[in-house]
Short mmCIF file of C-alpha atoms in Angstrom, two decimals:
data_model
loop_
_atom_site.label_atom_id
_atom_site.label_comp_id
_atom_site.label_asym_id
_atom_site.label_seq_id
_atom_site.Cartn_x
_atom_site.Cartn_y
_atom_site.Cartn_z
CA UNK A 1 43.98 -41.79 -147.70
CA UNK A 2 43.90 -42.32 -144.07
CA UNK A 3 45.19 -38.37 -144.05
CA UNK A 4 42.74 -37.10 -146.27
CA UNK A 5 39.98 -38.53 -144.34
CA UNK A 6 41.01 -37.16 -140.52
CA UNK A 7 42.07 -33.82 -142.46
CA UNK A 8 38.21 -33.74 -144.03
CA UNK A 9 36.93 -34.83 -140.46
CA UNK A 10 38.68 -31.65 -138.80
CA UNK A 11 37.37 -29.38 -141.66
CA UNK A 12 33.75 -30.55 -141.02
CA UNK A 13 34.32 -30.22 -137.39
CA UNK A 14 35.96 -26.10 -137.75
CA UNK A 15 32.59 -25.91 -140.10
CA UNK A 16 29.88 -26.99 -137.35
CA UNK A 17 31.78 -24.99 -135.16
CA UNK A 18 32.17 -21.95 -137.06
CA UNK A 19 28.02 -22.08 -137.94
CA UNK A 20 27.43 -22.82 -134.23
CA UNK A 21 29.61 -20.33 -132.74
CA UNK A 22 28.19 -17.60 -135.30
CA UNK A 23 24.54 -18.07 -134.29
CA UNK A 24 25.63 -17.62 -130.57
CA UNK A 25 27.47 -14.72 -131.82
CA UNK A 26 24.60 -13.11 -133.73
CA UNK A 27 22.13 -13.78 -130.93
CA UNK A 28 24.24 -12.12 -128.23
CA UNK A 29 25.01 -9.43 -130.10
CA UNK A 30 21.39 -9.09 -132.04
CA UNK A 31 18.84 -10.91 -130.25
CA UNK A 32 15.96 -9.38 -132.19
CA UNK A 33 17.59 -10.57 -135.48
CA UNK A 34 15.80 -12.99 -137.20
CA UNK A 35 17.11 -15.81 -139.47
CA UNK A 36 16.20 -16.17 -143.07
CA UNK A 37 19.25 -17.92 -144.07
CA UNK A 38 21.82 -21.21 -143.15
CA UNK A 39 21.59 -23.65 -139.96
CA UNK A 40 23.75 -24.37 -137.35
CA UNK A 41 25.30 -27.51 -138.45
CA UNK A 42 25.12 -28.59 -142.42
CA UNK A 43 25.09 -25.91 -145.04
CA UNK A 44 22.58 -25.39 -147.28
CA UNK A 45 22.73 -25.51 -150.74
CA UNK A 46 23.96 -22.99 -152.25
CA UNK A 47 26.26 -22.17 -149.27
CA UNK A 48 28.36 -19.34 -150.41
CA UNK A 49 26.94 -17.45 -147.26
CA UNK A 50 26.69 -19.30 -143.72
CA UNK A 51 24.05 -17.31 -142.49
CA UNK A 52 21.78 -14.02 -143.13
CA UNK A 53 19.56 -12.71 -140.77
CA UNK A 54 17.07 -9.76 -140.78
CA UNK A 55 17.13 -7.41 -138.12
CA UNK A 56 14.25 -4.95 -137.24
CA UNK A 57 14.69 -1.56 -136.41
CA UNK A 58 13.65 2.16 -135.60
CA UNK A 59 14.63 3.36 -138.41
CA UNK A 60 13.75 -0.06 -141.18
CA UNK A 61 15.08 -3.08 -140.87
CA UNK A 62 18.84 -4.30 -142.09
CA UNK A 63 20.05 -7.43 -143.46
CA UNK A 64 23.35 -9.19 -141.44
CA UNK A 65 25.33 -11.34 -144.18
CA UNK A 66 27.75 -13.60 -142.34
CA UNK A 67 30.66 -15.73 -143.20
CA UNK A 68 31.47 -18.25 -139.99
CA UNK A 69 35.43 -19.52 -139.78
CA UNK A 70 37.20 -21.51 -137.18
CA UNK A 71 40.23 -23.08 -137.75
CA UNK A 72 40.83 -25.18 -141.26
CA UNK A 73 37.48 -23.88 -142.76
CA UNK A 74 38.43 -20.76 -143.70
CA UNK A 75 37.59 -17.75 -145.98
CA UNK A 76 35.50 -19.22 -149.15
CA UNK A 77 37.19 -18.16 -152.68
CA UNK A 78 34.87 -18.82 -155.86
CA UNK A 79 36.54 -19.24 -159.27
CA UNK A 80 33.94 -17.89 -161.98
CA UNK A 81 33.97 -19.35 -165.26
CA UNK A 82 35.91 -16.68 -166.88
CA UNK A 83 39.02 -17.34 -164.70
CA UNK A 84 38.60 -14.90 -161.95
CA UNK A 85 38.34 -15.89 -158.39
CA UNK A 86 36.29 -14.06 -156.08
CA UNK A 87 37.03 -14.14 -152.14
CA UNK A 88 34.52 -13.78 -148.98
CA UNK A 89 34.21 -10.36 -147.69
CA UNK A 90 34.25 -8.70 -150.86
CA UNK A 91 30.90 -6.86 -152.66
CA UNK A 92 32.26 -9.52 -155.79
CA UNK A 93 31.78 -12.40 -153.92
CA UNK A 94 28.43 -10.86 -152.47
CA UNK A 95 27.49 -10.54 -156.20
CA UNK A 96 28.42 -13.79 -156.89
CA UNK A 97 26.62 -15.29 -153.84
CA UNK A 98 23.19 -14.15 -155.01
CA UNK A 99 23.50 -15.20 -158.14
CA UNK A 100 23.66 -18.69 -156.52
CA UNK A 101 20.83 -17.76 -154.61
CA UNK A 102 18.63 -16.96 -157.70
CA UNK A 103 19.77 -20.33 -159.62
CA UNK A 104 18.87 -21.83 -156.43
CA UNK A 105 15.26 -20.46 -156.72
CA UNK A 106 15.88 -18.04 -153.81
CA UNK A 107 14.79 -14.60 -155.60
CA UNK A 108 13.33 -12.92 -153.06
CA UNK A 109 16.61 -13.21 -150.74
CA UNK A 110 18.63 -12.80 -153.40
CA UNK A 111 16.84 -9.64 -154.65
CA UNK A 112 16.77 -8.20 -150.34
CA UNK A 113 20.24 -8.71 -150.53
CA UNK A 114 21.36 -6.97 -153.24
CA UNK A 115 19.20 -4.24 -152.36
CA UNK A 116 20.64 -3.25 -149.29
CA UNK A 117 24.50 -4.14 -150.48
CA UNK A 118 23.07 -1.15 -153.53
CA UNK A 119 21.76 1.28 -150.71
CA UNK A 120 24.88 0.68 -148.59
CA UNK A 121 23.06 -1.00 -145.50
CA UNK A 122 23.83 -4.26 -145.94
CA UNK A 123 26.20 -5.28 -142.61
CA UNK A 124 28.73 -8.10 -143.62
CA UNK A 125 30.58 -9.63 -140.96
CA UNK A 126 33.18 -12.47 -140.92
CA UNK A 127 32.83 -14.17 -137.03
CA UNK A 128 35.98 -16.26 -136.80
CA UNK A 129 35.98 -19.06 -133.66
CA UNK A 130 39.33 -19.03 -131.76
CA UNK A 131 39.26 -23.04 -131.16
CA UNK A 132 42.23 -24.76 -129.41
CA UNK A 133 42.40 -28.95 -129.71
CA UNK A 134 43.60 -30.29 -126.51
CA UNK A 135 44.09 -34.10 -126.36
CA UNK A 136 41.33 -34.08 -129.62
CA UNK A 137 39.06 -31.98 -128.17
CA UNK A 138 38.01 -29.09 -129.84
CA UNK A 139 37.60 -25.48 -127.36
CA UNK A 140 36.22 -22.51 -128.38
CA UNK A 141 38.23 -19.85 -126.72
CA UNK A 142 36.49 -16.61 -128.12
CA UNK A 143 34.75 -15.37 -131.23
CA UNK A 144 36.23 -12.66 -132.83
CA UNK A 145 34.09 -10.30 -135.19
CA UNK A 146 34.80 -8.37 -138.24
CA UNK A 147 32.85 -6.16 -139.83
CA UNK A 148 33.85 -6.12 -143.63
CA UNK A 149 34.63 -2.52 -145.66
CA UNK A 150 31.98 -3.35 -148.85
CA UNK A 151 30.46 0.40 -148.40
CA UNK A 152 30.04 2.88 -151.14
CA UNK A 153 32.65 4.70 -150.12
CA UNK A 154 35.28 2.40 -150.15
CA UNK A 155 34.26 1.44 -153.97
CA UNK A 156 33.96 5.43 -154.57
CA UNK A 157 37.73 5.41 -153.03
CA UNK A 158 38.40 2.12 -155.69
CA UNK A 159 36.57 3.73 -158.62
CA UNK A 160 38.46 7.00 -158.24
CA UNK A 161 42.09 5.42 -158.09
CA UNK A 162 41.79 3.34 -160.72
CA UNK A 163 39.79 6.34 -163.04
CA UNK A 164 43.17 8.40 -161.82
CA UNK A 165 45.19 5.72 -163.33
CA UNK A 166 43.64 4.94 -166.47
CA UNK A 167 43.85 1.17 -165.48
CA UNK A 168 40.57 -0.19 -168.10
CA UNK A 169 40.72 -3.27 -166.38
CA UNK A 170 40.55 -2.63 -162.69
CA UNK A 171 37.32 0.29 -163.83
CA UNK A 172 35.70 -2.91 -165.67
CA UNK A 173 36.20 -4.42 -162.52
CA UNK A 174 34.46 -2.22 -160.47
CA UNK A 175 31.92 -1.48 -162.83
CA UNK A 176 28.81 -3.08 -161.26
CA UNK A 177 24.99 -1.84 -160.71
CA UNK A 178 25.75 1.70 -158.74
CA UNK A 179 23.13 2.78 -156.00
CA UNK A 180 21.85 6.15 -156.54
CA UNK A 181 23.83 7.56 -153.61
CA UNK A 182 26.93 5.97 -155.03
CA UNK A 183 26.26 7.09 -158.55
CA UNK A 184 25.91 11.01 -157.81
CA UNK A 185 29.12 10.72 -155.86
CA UNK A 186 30.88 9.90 -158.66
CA UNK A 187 29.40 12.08 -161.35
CA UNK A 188 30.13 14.71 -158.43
CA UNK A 189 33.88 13.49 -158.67
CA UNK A 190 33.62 14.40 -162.31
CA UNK A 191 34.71 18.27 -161.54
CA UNK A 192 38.23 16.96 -159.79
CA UNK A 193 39.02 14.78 -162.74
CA UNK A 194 42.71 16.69 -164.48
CA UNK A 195 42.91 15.21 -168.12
CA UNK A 196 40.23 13.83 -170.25
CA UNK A 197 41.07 10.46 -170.41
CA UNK A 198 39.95 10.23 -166.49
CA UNK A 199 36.90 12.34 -167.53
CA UNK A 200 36.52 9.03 -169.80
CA UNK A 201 37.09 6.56 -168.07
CA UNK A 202 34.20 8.02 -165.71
CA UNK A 203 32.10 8.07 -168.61
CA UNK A 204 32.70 4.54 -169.17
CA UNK A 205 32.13 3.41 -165.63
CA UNK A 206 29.08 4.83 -165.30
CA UNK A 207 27.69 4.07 -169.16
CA UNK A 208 24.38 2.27 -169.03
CA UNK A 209 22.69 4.79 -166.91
CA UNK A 210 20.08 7.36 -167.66
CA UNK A 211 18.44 10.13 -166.52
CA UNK A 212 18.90 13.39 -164.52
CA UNK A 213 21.88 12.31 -162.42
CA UNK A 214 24.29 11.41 -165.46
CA UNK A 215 23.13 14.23 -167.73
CA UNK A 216 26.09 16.62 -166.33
CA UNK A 217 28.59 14.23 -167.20
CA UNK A 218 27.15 13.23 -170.85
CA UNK A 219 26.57 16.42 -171.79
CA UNK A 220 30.31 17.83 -170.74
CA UNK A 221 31.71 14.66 -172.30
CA UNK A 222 30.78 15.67 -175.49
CA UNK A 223 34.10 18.42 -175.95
CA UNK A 224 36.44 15.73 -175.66
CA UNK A 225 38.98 16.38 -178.44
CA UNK A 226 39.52 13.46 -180.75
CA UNK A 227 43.25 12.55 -179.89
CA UNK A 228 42.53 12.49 -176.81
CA UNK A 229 42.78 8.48 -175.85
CA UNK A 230 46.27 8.95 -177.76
CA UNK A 231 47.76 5.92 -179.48
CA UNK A 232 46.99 3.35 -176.66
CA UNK A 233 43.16 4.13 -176.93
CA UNK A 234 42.68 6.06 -180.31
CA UNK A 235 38.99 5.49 -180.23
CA UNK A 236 38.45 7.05 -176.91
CA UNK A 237 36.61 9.85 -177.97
CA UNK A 238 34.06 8.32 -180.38
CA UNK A 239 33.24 5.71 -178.10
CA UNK A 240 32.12 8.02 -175.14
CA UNK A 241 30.39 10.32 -177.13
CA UNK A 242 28.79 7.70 -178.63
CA UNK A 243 27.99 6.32 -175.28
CA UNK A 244 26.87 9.97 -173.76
CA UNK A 245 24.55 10.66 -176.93
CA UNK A 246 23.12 7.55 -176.31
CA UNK A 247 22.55 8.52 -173.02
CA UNK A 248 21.12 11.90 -173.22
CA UNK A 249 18.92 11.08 -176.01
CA UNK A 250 15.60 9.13 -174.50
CA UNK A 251 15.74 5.83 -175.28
CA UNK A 252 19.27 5.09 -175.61
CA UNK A 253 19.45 1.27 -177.58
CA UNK A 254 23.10 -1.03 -178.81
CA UNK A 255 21.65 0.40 -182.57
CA UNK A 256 21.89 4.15 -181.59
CA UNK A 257 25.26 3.74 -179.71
CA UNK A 258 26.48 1.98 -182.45
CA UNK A 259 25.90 4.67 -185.29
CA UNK A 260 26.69 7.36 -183.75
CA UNK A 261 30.37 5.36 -182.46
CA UNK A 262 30.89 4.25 -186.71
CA UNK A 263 29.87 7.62 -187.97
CA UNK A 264 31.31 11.14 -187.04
CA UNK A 265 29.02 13.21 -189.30
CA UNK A 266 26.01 11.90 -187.32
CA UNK A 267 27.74 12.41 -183.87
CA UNK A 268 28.59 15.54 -185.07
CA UNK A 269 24.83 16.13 -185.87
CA UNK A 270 23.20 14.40 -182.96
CA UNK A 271 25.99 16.86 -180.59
CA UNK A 272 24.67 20.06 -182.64
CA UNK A 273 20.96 19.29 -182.41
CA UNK A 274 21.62 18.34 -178.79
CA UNK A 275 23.10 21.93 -178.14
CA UNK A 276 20.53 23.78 -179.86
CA UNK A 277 17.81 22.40 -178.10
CA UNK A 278 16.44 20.36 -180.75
CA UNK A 279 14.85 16.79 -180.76
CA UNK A 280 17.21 13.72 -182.17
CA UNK A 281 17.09 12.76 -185.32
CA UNK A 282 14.34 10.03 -186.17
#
């Protein structure tokens, strides 16, 4: 017990250092920026992030998302109900951290967050405290800054590999609310694809969207031959021209994806009205 307790005093003493040392950071480095998140010493609750700030600028203003370390408090991991564990530093974990906000009551953070993280200007940075303990004493030494990889183009890069793979479960993964920038870039990708199955698995990673930038796709989805999934995903084809159907006719809705994915004959229908020009089917 007596263990626990010094090892839980150390932790909250890397922790008020790590906060403090991170605010000296950010103000040296920013000292327009502006705080709308986090203290110095306590977190607050939720405290998945230690600090955010707002910084103005020229050209708009950007959001800094921080994570503070120093010694034994280290990188935060999350386990999610579902079994998964998301880390710090990660676009997951920045997911996951304004959801907290929001059940928190902190939607208007929450939503400037995501925001930015969707544009690709959101700045994450993990500032870790170099602290040495001489005769109990705790000295900072330095503050070393890293600027986390959660851009666009590293989940393009992501995206991509696992869409070259075929791995379902790392594109699930991924799959998260694209910014627009993001979103062309990977309907661009669409050309460089070899094999239908990646052509798919595209499909799939960007179903749920509508509208002019996802039209190319849908529409060139639609000569996928039917064995194409082979035996270890036989309903490949019916399920993304279900999903581009439902796409490229207004109003997409579960109930339209759903007959046209348990009926050929009306795929086949909706893909030959489609390609004469015609209006859906009521």
């Amino acid at each position: 017990m007596v263990h626990e307790a010094t090892s839980r005093a150390v932790w909250e003493a890397d922790r008020t250092i790590a906060r403090l040392c991170a605010t000296s950071y950010v103000q040296q480095v920013f000292p327009e920026a502006i705080r709308l998140w986090g203290t110095d010493g306590d977190p607050t609750e939720p405290d998945e992030l230690d600090a955010v700030w707002r910084m103005p600028g020229d050209h708009g203003e950007r959001l800094i998302a921080v994570t503070a370390l120093a010694g034994e408090y280290e990188l935060p991991r999350r386990r999610l109900p579902y079994g998964t564990t998301v880390v710090g530093g990660t676009r997951d974990y920045l997911r996951y951290a304004v959801d907290r906000l929001r059940e928190h009551g902190r939607n208007d953070l929450a939503g400037a967050i995501e925001q930015e993280m969707y544009a690709d200007r959101l700045w994450y940075f993990e500032l870790a405290a170099v602290v040495t303990v001489v005769n109990g004493e705790h000295r900072v030494e330095d503050v070393r800054a890293r600027q986390y990889d959660i851009s666009d183009a590293s989940l393009l890069r992501g995206l991509l590999t696992a869409i070259r793979a075929g791995d379902r479960d790392a594109i699930e993964k991924l799959r998260q609310p694209f910014g627009e920038d993001l979103l062309k870039a990977l309907v661009d990708a669409y050309p460089s694809l070899d094999t239908w199955p990646q052509r798919a698995h595209l499909v799939r990673a960007v179903s749920g969207r509508h509208g002019p930038v996802v039209t190319p796709v849908m529409a060139a989805i639609l000569d996928i031959p039917d064995d194409a999934g082979g035996s270890g995903d036989p309903d490949m084809a019916r399920e993304v021209r279900a999903i581009a159907l439902n796409v490229l006719e207004a109003g997409g809705s579960v109930e339209r994806f759903m007959r046209y994915y348990e009926d050929d004959e009306a795929a086949a229908a909706a893909i030959a009205r489609y390609r004469a020009g015609l209006p859906p089917a009521g």
